[in-house]
Amino acid sequence: QVLAGVYPIAQLQDPYSAVGFLGSRLALPSLLQLRPPSGPGWTAWDLCEAWAEKRGYKTARAARNDVARAANALLRLAAEGRLRLCMRPPGFTQQKGTKNTPKLGI
């Protein structure tokens, strides 16, 4: 709902699950030219932390990477169309090679 623009990004309590969904559908590290994490693979937190470091998002008191701001920024990029996200309808791959197109009764 967030990525479709139905639910406001600012009202999300946990933006990391939406970033994880986005990261599972797009190759965000290569698209955004992010540095690889120290661990074995990318998690939603790693994506947000790498984006915060690249953009210079820091918290006010401790000067740590502001991952919440980075998560909101990544979701805004997708909602605004700067990151192109498209999904196939259910059953699309099974119907790809068939000629069973529905006929209109016109």
mmCIF file of N, CA and C in Angstrom:
data_model
loop_
_atom_site.group_PDB
_atom_site.id
_atom_site.type_symbol
_atom_site.label_atom_id
_atom_site.label_comp_id
_atom_site.label_asym_id
_atom_site.label_seq_id
_atom_site.Cartn_x
_atom_site.Cartn_y
_atom_site.Cartn_z
ATOM 1 N N GLN A 1 0.816 -1.189 0.000
ATOM 2 C CA GLN A 1 0.000 0.000 0.000
ATOM 3 C C GLN A 1 0.862 1.257 0.000
ATOM 4 N N VAL A 2 1.982 1.196 0.694
ATOM 5 C CA VAL A 2 2.874 2.353 0.746
ATOM 6 C C VAL A 2 3.477 2.608 -0.624
ATOM 7 N N LEU A 3 3.967 1.560 -1.266
ATOM 8 C CA LEU A 3 4.622 1.729 -2.562
ATOM 9 C C LEU A 3 3.628 2.072 -3.672
ATOM 10 N N ALA A 4 2.374 1.756 -3.464
ATOM 11 C CA ALA A 4 1.346 2.123 -4.432
ATOM 12 C C ALA A 4 0.835 3.535 -4.204
ATOM 13 N N GLY A 5 1.230 4.155 -3.093
ATOM 14 C CA GLY A 5 0.807 5.513 -2.804
ATOM 15 C C GLY A 5 -0.508 5.605 -2.067
ATOM 16 N N VAL A 6 -1.003 4.480 -1.562
ATOM 17 C CA VAL A 6 -2.283 4.469 -0.871
ATOM 18 C C VAL A 6 -2.125 4.874 0.592
ATOM 19 N N TYR A 7 -1.043 4.432 1.215
ATOM 20 C CA TYR A 7 -0.796 4.715 2.638
ATOM 21 C C TYR A 7 0.361 5.702 2.739
ATOM 22 N N PRO A 8 0.241 6.755 3.536
ATOM 23 C CA PRO A 8 1.302 7.764 3.634
ATOM 24 C C PRO A 8 2.585 7.206 4.260
ATOM 25 N N ILE A 9 3.700 7.530 3.683
ATOM 26 C CA ILE A 9 4.999 7.064 4.162
ATOM 27 C C ILE A 9 5.283 7.613 5.553
ATOM 28 N N ALA A 10 4.886 8.834 5.816
ATOM 29 C CA ALA A 10 5.170 9.471 7.100
ATOM 30 C C ALA A 10 4.458 8.788 8.265
ATOM 31 N N GLN A 11 3.398 8.050 8.011
ATOM 32 C CA GLN A 11 2.654 7.399 9.074
ATOM 33 C C GLN A 11 3.119 5.976 9.362
ATOM 34 N N LEU A 12 4.112 5.498 8.652
ATOM 35 C CA LEU A 12 4.624 4.147 8.890
ATOM 36 C C LEU A 12 5.371 4.085 10.213
ATOM 37 N N GLN A 13 5.089 3.067 10.987
ATOM 38 C CA GLN A 13 5.829 2.866 12.224
ATOM 39 C C GLN A 13 7.065 2.015 11.983
ATOM 40 N N ASP A 14 6.986 1.111 11.008
ATOM 41 C CA ASP A 14 8.106 0.243 10.673
ATOM 42 C C ASP A 14 8.351 0.310 9.167
ATOM 43 N N PRO A 15 9.168 1.262 8.706
ATOM 44 C CA PRO A 15 9.405 1.371 7.263
ATOM 45 C C PRO A 15 10.351 0.308 6.726
ATOM 46 N N TYR A 16 11.018 -0.440 7.604
ATOM 47 C CA TYR A 16 12.041 -1.381 7.157
ATOM 48 C C TYR A 16 11.447 -2.587 6.438
ATOM 49 N N SER A 17 10.245 -2.995 6.793
ATOM 50 C CA SER A 17 9.626 -4.110 6.080
ATOM 51 C C SER A 17 9.286 -3.706 4.649
ATOM 52 N N ALA A 18 8.844 -2.469 4.455
ATOM 53 C CA ALA A 18 8.561 -1.980 3.101
ATOM 54 C C ALA A 18 9.852 -1.828 2.304
ATOM 55 N N VAL A 19 10.928 -1.399 2.950
ATOM 56 C CA VAL A 19 12.229 -1.303 2.274
ATOM 57 C C VAL A 19 12.728 -2.700 1.926
ATOM 58 N N GLY A 20 12.492 -3.664 2.804
ATOM 59 C CA GLY A 20 12.866 -5.048 2.521
ATOM 60 C C GLY A 20 12.117 -5.597 1.318
ATOM 61 N N PHE A 21 10.827 -5.276 1.225
ATOM 62 C CA PHE A 21 10.021 -5.684 0.067
ATOM 63 C C PHE A 21 10.581 -5.047 -1.201
ATOM 64 N N LEU A 22 10.894 -3.778 -1.128
ATOM 65 C CA LEU A 22 11.459 -3.060 -2.265
ATOM 66 C C LEU A 22 12.807 -3.648 -2.662
ATOM 67 N N GLY A 23 13.634 -3.946 -1.658
ATOM 68 C CA GLY A 23 14.944 -4.509 -1.926
ATOM 69 C C GLY A 23 14.897 -5.913 -2.489
ATOM 70 N N SER A 24 13.840 -6.666 -2.181
ATOM 71 C CA SER A 24 13.708 -8.013 -2.736
ATOM 72 C C SER A 24 13.242 -7.985 -4.184
ATOM 73 N N ARG A 25 12.644 -6.889 -4.615
ATOM 74 C CA ARG A 25 12.140 -6.779 -5.983
ATOM 75 C C ARG A 25 13.097 -6.036 -6.925
ATOM 76 N N LEU A 26 13.944 -5.178 -6.367
ATOM 77 C CA LEU A 26 14.873 -4.383 -7.170
ATOM 78 C C LEU A 26 16.305 -4.620 -6.714
ATOM 79 N N ALA A 27 17.236 -4.434 -7.602
ATOM 80 C CA ALA A 27 18.663 -4.530 -7.252
ATOM 81 C C ALA A 27 19.122 -3.164 -6.752
ATOM 82 N N LEU A 28 18.667 -2.802 -5.559
ATOM 83 C CA LEU A 28 18.953 -1.479 -5.016
ATOM 84 C C LEU A 28 20.442 -1.178 -4.849
ATOM 85 N N PRO A 29 21.262 -2.123 -4.379
ATOM 86 C CA PRO A 29 22.685 -1.779 -4.215
ATOM 87 C C PRO A 29 23.358 -1.336 -5.507
ATOM 88 N N SER A 30 23.043 -2.004 -6.605
ATOM 89 C CA SER A 30 23.659 -1.601 -7.867
ATOM 90 C C SER A 30 22.984 -0.356 -8.457
ATOM 91 N N LEU A 31 21.670 -0.224 -8.281
ATOM 92 C CA LEU A 31 20.968 0.963 -8.791
ATOM 93 C C LEU A 31 21.423 2.237 -8.090
ATOM 94 N N LEU A 32 21.609 2.142 -6.777
ATOM 95 C CA LEU A 32 21.964 3.316 -5.976
ATOM 96 C C LEU A 32 23.458 3.422 -5.709
ATOM 97 N N GLN A 33 24.221 2.455 -6.216
ATOM 98 C CA GLN A 33 25.675 2.413 -6.069
ATOM 99 C C GLN A 33 26.070 2.480 -4.590
ATOM 100 N N LEU A 34 25.559 1.510 -3.830
ATOM 101 C CA LEU A 34 25.812 1.450 -2.396
ATOM 102 C C LEU A 34 27.015 0.561 -2.098
ATOM 103 N N ARG A 35 27.693 0.868 -1.025
ATOM 104 C CA ARG A 35 28.819 0.038 -0.580
ATOM 105 C C ARG A 35 28.282 -1.250 0.017
ATOM 106 N N PRO A 36 28.952 -2.365 -0.228
ATOM 107 C CA PRO A 36 28.457 -3.639 0.315
ATOM 108 C C PRO A 36 28.563 -3.684 1.837
ATOM 109 N N PRO A 37 27.648 -4.427 2.491
ATOM 110 C CA PRO A 37 27.683 -4.520 3.957
ATOM 111 C C PRO A 37 28.810 -5.431 4.426
ATOM 112 N N SER A 38 29.075 -5.386 5.705
ATOM 113 C CA SER A 38 30.127 -6.227 6.265
ATOM 114 C C SER A 38 29.661 -7.670 6.414
ATOM 115 N N GLY A 39 28.369 -7.904 6.486
ATOM 116 C CA GLY A 39 27.812 -9.245 6.658
ATOM 117 C C GLY A 39 27.712 -9.992 5.336
ATOM 118 N N PRO A 40 27.056 -11.154 5.370
ATOM 119 C CA PRO A 40 26.979 -11.997 4.175
ATOM 120 C C PRO A 40 26.058 -11.471 3.080
ATOM 121 N N GLY A 41 25.018 -10.736 3.405
ATOM 122 C CA GLY A 41 24.088 -10.255 2.388
ATOM 123 C C GLY A 41 23.412 -8.971 2.819
ATOM 124 N N TRP A 42 22.554 -8.471 1.943
ATOM 125 C CA TRP A 42 21.851 -7.224 2.200
ATOM 126 C C TRP A 42 20.578 -7.496 2.978
ATOM 127 N N THR A 43 20.373 -6.747 4.027
ATOM 128 C CA THR A 43 19.100 -6.734 4.742
ATOM 129 C C THR A 43 18.493 -5.344 4.549
ATOM 130 N N ALA A 44 17.263 -5.183 4.988
ATOM 131 C CA ALA A 44 16.623 -3.869 4.870
ATOM 132 C C ALA A 44 17.390 -2.834 5.683
ATOM 133 N N TRP A 45 17.864 -3.228 6.850
ATOM 134 C CA TRP A 45 18.637 -2.312 7.696
ATOM 135 C C TRP A 45 19.938 -1.921 6.998
ATOM 136 N N ASP A 46 20.613 -2.886 6.368
ATOM 137 C CA ASP A 46 21.863 -2.593 5.660
ATOM 138 C C ASP A 46 21.633 -1.623 4.499
ATOM 139 N N LEU A 47 20.526 -1.813 3.777
ATOM 140 C CA LEU A 47 20.204 -0.903 2.685
ATOM 141 C C LEU A 47 20.004 0.520 3.200
ATOM 142 N N CYS A 48 19.254 0.634 4.285
ATOM 143 C CA CYS A 48 18.981 1.958 4.853
ATOM 144 C C CYS A 48 20.253 2.591 5.402
ATOM 145 N N GLU A 49 21.083 1.796 6.039
ATOM 146 C CA GLU A 49 22.313 2.334 6.604
ATOM 147 C C GLU A 49 23.280 2.789 5.514
ATOM 148 N N ALA A 50 23.374 2.008 4.437
ATOM 149 C CA ALA A 50 24.250 2.385 3.334
ATOM 150 C C ALA A 50 23.736 3.646 2.641
ATOM 151 N N TRP A 51 22.418 3.767 2.498
ATOM 152 C CA TRP A 51 21.847 4.965 1.873
ATOM 153 C C TRP A 51 22.047 6.194 2.759
ATOM 154 N N ALA A 52 21.903 6.014 4.069
ATOM 155 C CA ALA A 52 22.117 7.119 5.006
ATOM 156 C C ALA A 52 23.571 7.585 4.958
ATOM 157 N N GLU A 53 24.489 6.630 4.854
ATOM 158 C CA GLU A 53 25.900 6.999 4.789
ATOM 159 C C GLU A 53 26.222 7.717 3.481
ATOM 160 N N LYS A 54 25.640 7.231 2.391
ATOM 161 C CA LYS A 54 25.907 7.860 1.098
ATOM 162 C C LYS A 54 25.333 9.272 1.026
ATOM 163 N N ARG A 55 24.149 9.474 1.575
ATOM 164 C CA ARG A 55 23.490 10.782 1.512
ATOM 165 C C ARG A 55 23.892 11.711 2.654
ATOM 166 N N GLY A 56 24.563 11.174 3.680
ATOM 167 C CA GLY A 56 24.998 12.006 4.789
ATOM 168 C C GLY A 56 23.923 12.266 5.816
ATOM 169 N N TYR A 57 22.954 11.350 5.947
ATOM 170 C CA TYR A 57 21.898 11.496 6.946
ATOM 171 C C TYR A 57 22.460 11.084 8.306
ATOM 172 N N LYS A 58 22.520 12.016 9.250
ATOM 173 C CA LYS A 58 23.046 11.745 10.586
ATOM 174 C C LYS A 58 22.024 12.166 11.634
ATOM 175 N N THR A 59 22.057 11.478 12.776
ATOM 176 C CA THR A 59 21.187 11.868 13.889
ATOM 177 C C THR A 59 21.771 13.110 14.553
ATOM 178 N N ALA A 60 20.932 13.853 15.233
ATOM 179 C CA ALA A 60 21.357 15.137 15.800
ATOM 180 C C ALA A 60 22.323 14.972 16.969
ATOM 181 N N ARG A 61 22.025 14.074 17.883
ATOM 182 C CA ARG A 61 22.836 13.989 19.094
ATOM 183 C C ARG A 61 24.070 13.114 18.939
ATOM 184 N N ALA A 62 23.902 11.907 18.457
ATOM 185 C CA ALA A 62 25.023 10.966 18.447
ATOM 186 C C ALA A 62 25.789 10.967 17.128
ATOM 187 N N ALA A 63 25.294 11.653 16.129
ATOM 188 C CA ALA A 63 25.921 11.714 14.800
ATOM 189 C C ALA A 63 26.086 10.321 14.193
ATOM 190 N N ARG A 64 25.113 9.450 14.450
ATOM 191 C CA ARG A 64 25.083 8.127 13.809
ATOM 192 C C ARG A 64 24.268 8.239 12.537
ATOM 193 N N ASN A 65 24.365 7.206 11.695
ATOM 194 C CA ASN A 65 23.573 7.186 10.467
ATOM 195 C C ASN A 65 22.085 7.151 10.816
ATOM 196 N N ASP A 66 21.320 8.045 10.235
ATOM 197 C CA ASP A 66 19.877 8.130 10.480
ATOM 198 C C ASP A 66 19.159 7.179 9.522
ATOM 199 N N VAL A 67 19.005 5.923 9.955
ATOM 200 C CA VAL A 67 18.436 4.904 9.083
ATOM 201 C C VAL A 67 16.934 5.097 8.877
ATOM 202 N N ALA A 68 16.238 5.675 9.839
ATOM 203 C CA ALA A 68 14.799 5.923 9.671
ATOM 204 C C ALA A 68 14.565 6.956 8.569
ATOM 205 N N ARG A 69 15.363 7.995 8.552
ATOM 206 C CA ARG A 69 15.251 9.012 7.495
ATOM 207 C C ARG A 69 15.620 8.413 6.141
ATOM 208 N N ALA A 70 16.626 7.544 6.129
ATOM 209 C CA ALA A 70 17.036 6.901 4.881
ATOM 210 C C ALA A 70 15.946 5.963 4.375
ATOM 211 N N ALA A 71 15.280 5.239 5.285
ATOM 212 C CA ALA A 71 14.188 4.348 4.882
ATOM 213 C C ALA A 71 13.049 5.152 4.262
ATOM 214 N N ASN A 72 12.690 6.259 4.897
ATOM 215 C CA ASN A 72 11.635 7.116 4.338
ATOM 216 C C ASN A 72 12.047 7.677 2.982
ATOM 217 N N ALA A 73 13.304 8.035 2.834
ATOM 218 C CA ALA A 73 13.778 8.582 1.556
ATOM 219 C C ALA A 73 13.732 7.524 0.456
ATOM 220 N N LEU A 74 14.111 6.290 0.773
ATOM 221 C CA LEU A 74 14.051 5.212 -0.221
ATOM 222 C C LEU A 74 12.612 4.936 -0.644
ATOM 223 N N LEU A 75 11.705 4.946 0.317
ATOM 224 C CA LEU A 75 10.297 4.713 -0.008
ATOM 225 C C LEU A 75 9.729 5.867 -0.830
ATOM 226 N N ARG A 76 10.159 7.086 -0.534
ATOM 227 C CA ARG A 76 9.710 8.234 -1.331
ATOM 228 C C ARG A 76 10.226 8.146 -2.763
ATOM 229 N N LEU A 77 11.460 7.677 -2.935
ATOM 230 C CA LEU A 77 12.005 7.500 -4.287
ATOM 231 C C LEU A 77 11.137 6.543 -5.102
ATOM 232 N N ALA A 78 10.703 5.467 -4.472
ATOM 233 C CA ALA A 78 9.866 4.489 -5.170
ATOM 234 C C ALA A 78 8.455 5.033 -5.409
ATOM 235 N N ALA A 79 7.897 5.716 -4.416
ATOM 236 C CA ALA A 79 6.532 6.244 -4.551
ATOM 237 C C ALA A 79 6.449 7.345 -5.600
ATOM 238 N N GLU A 80 7.516 8.125 -5.731
ATOM 239 C CA GLU A 80 7.537 9.209 -6.713
ATOM 240 C C GLU A 80 7.880 8.720 -8.118
ATOM 241 N N GLY A 81 8.313 7.476 -8.239
ATOM 242 C CA GLY A 81 8.632 6.920 -9.541
ATOM 243 C C GLY A 81 10.090 7.060 -9.933
ATOM 244 N N ARG A 82 10.928 7.520 -9.037
ATOM 245 C CA ARG A 82 12.358 7.629 -9.348
ATOM 246 C C ARG A 82 13.022 6.264 -9.349
ATOM 247 N N LEU A 83 12.498 5.354 -8.552
ATOM 248 C CA LEU A 83 12.872 3.943 -8.629
ATOM 249 C C LEU A 83 11.683 3.228 -9.254
ATOM 250 N N ARG A 84 11.881 2.616 -10.366
ATOM 251 C CA ARG A 84 10.778 2.020 -11.095
ATOM 252 C C ARG A 84 10.488 0.621 -10.578
ATOM 253 N N LEU A 85 9.324 0.448 -10.023
ATOM 254 C CA LEU A 85 8.894 -0.833 -9.483
ATOM 255 C C LEU A 85 7.643 -1.263 -10.230
ATOM 256 N N CYS A 86 7.711 -2.419 -10.861
ATOM 257 C CA CYS A 86 6.522 -2.951 -11.521
ATOM 258 C C CYS A 86 6.427 -4.436 -11.181
ATOM 259 N N MET A 87 5.226 -4.906 -11.041
ATOM 260 C CA MET A 87 4.990 -6.306 -10.689
ATOM 261 C C MET A 87 4.070 -6.930 -11.718
ATOM 262 N N ARG A 88 4.345 -8.183 -12.018
ATOM 263 C CA ARG A 88 3.506 -8.914 -12.961
ATOM 264 C C ARG A 88 2.250 -9.406 -12.255
ATOM 265 N N PRO A 89 1.163 -9.529 -12.991
ATOM 266 C CA PRO A 89 -0.056 -10.050 -12.379
ATOM 267 C C PRO A 89 0.116 -11.525 -12.023
ATOM 268 N N PRO A 90 -0.669 -12.025 -11.086
ATOM 269 C CA PRO A 90 -0.565 -13.441 -10.714
ATOM 270 C C PRO A 90 -0.816 -14.344 -11.916
ATOM 271 N N GLY A 91 0.014 -15.364 -12.074
ATOM 272 C CA GLY A 91 -0.141 -16.308 -13.176
ATOM 273 C C GLY A 91 0.427 -15.822 -14.489
ATOM 274 N N PHE A 92 1.160 -14.732 -14.509
ATOM 275 C CA PHE A 92 1.667 -14.177 -15.764
ATOM 276 C C PHE A 92 2.644 -15.119 -16.444
ATOM 277 N N THR A 93 3.540 -15.740 -15.716
ATOM 278 C CA THR A 93 4.548 -16.588 -16.331
ATOM 279 C C THR A 93 3.933 -17.848 -16.918
ATOM 280 N N GLN A 94 2.849 -18.363 -16.346
ATOM 281 C CA GLN A 94 2.210 -19.545 -16.898
ATOM 282 C C GLN A 94 1.485 -19.217 -18.207
ATOM 283 N N GLN A 95 0.998 -18.003 -18.355
ATOM 284 C CA GLN A 95 0.219 -17.631 -19.531
ATOM 285 C C GLN A 95 1.061 -17.020 -20.637
ATOM 286 N N LYS A 96 2.355 -16.881 -20.423
ATOM 287 C CA LYS A 96 3.182 -16.124 -21.359
ATOM 288 C C LYS A 96 3.198 -16.729 -22.759
ATOM 289 N N GLY A 97 3.321 -18.029 -22.875
ATOM 290 C CA GLY A 97 3.449 -18.639 -24.191
ATOM 291 C C GLY A 97 2.137 -19.055 -24.820
ATOM 292 N N THR A 98 1.022 -18.896 -24.173
ATOM 293 C CA THR A 98 -0.241 -19.362 -24.713
ATOM 294 C C THR A 98 -0.937 -18.258 -25.505
ATOM 295 N N LYS A 99 -1.828 -18.689 -26.361
ATOM 296 C CA LYS A 99 -2.614 -17.756 -27.177
ATOM 297 C C LYS A 99 -4.034 -17.629 -26.647
ATOM 298 N N ASN A 100 -4.253 -17.922 -25.381
ATOM 299 C CA ASN A 100 -5.594 -17.855 -24.780
ATOM 300 C C ASN A 100 -5.913 -16.436 -24.360
ATOM 301 N N THR A 101 -6.099 -15.581 -25.321
ATOM 302 C CA THR A 101 -6.478 -14.217 -24.993
ATOM 303 C C THR A 101 -7.996 -14.131 -24.897
ATOM 304 N N PRO A 102 -8.495 -13.439 -23.924
ATOM 305 C CA PRO A 102 -9.949 -13.330 -23.796
ATOM 306 C C PRO A 102 -10.537 -12.532 -24.953
ATOM 307 N N LYS A 103 -11.681 -13.000 -25.441
ATOM 308 C CA LYS A 103 -12.344 -12.314 -26.544
ATOM 309 C C LYS A 103 -13.466 -11.458 -25.999
ATOM 310 N N LEU A 104 -13.554 -10.268 -26.526
ATOM 311 C CA LEU A 104 -14.606 -9.352 -26.114
ATOM 312 C C LEU A 104 -15.870 -9.644 -26.898
ATOM 313 N N GLY A 105 -16.976 -9.605 -26.243
ATOM 314 C CA GLY A 105 -18.263 -9.868 -26.897
ATOM 315 C C GLY A 105 -18.828 -8.632 -27.564
ATOM 316 N N ILE A 106 -18.056 -8.071 -28.475
ATOM 317 C CA ILE A 106 -18.513 -6.843 -29.144
ATOM 318 C C ILE A 106 -19.058 -7.182 -30.495
#
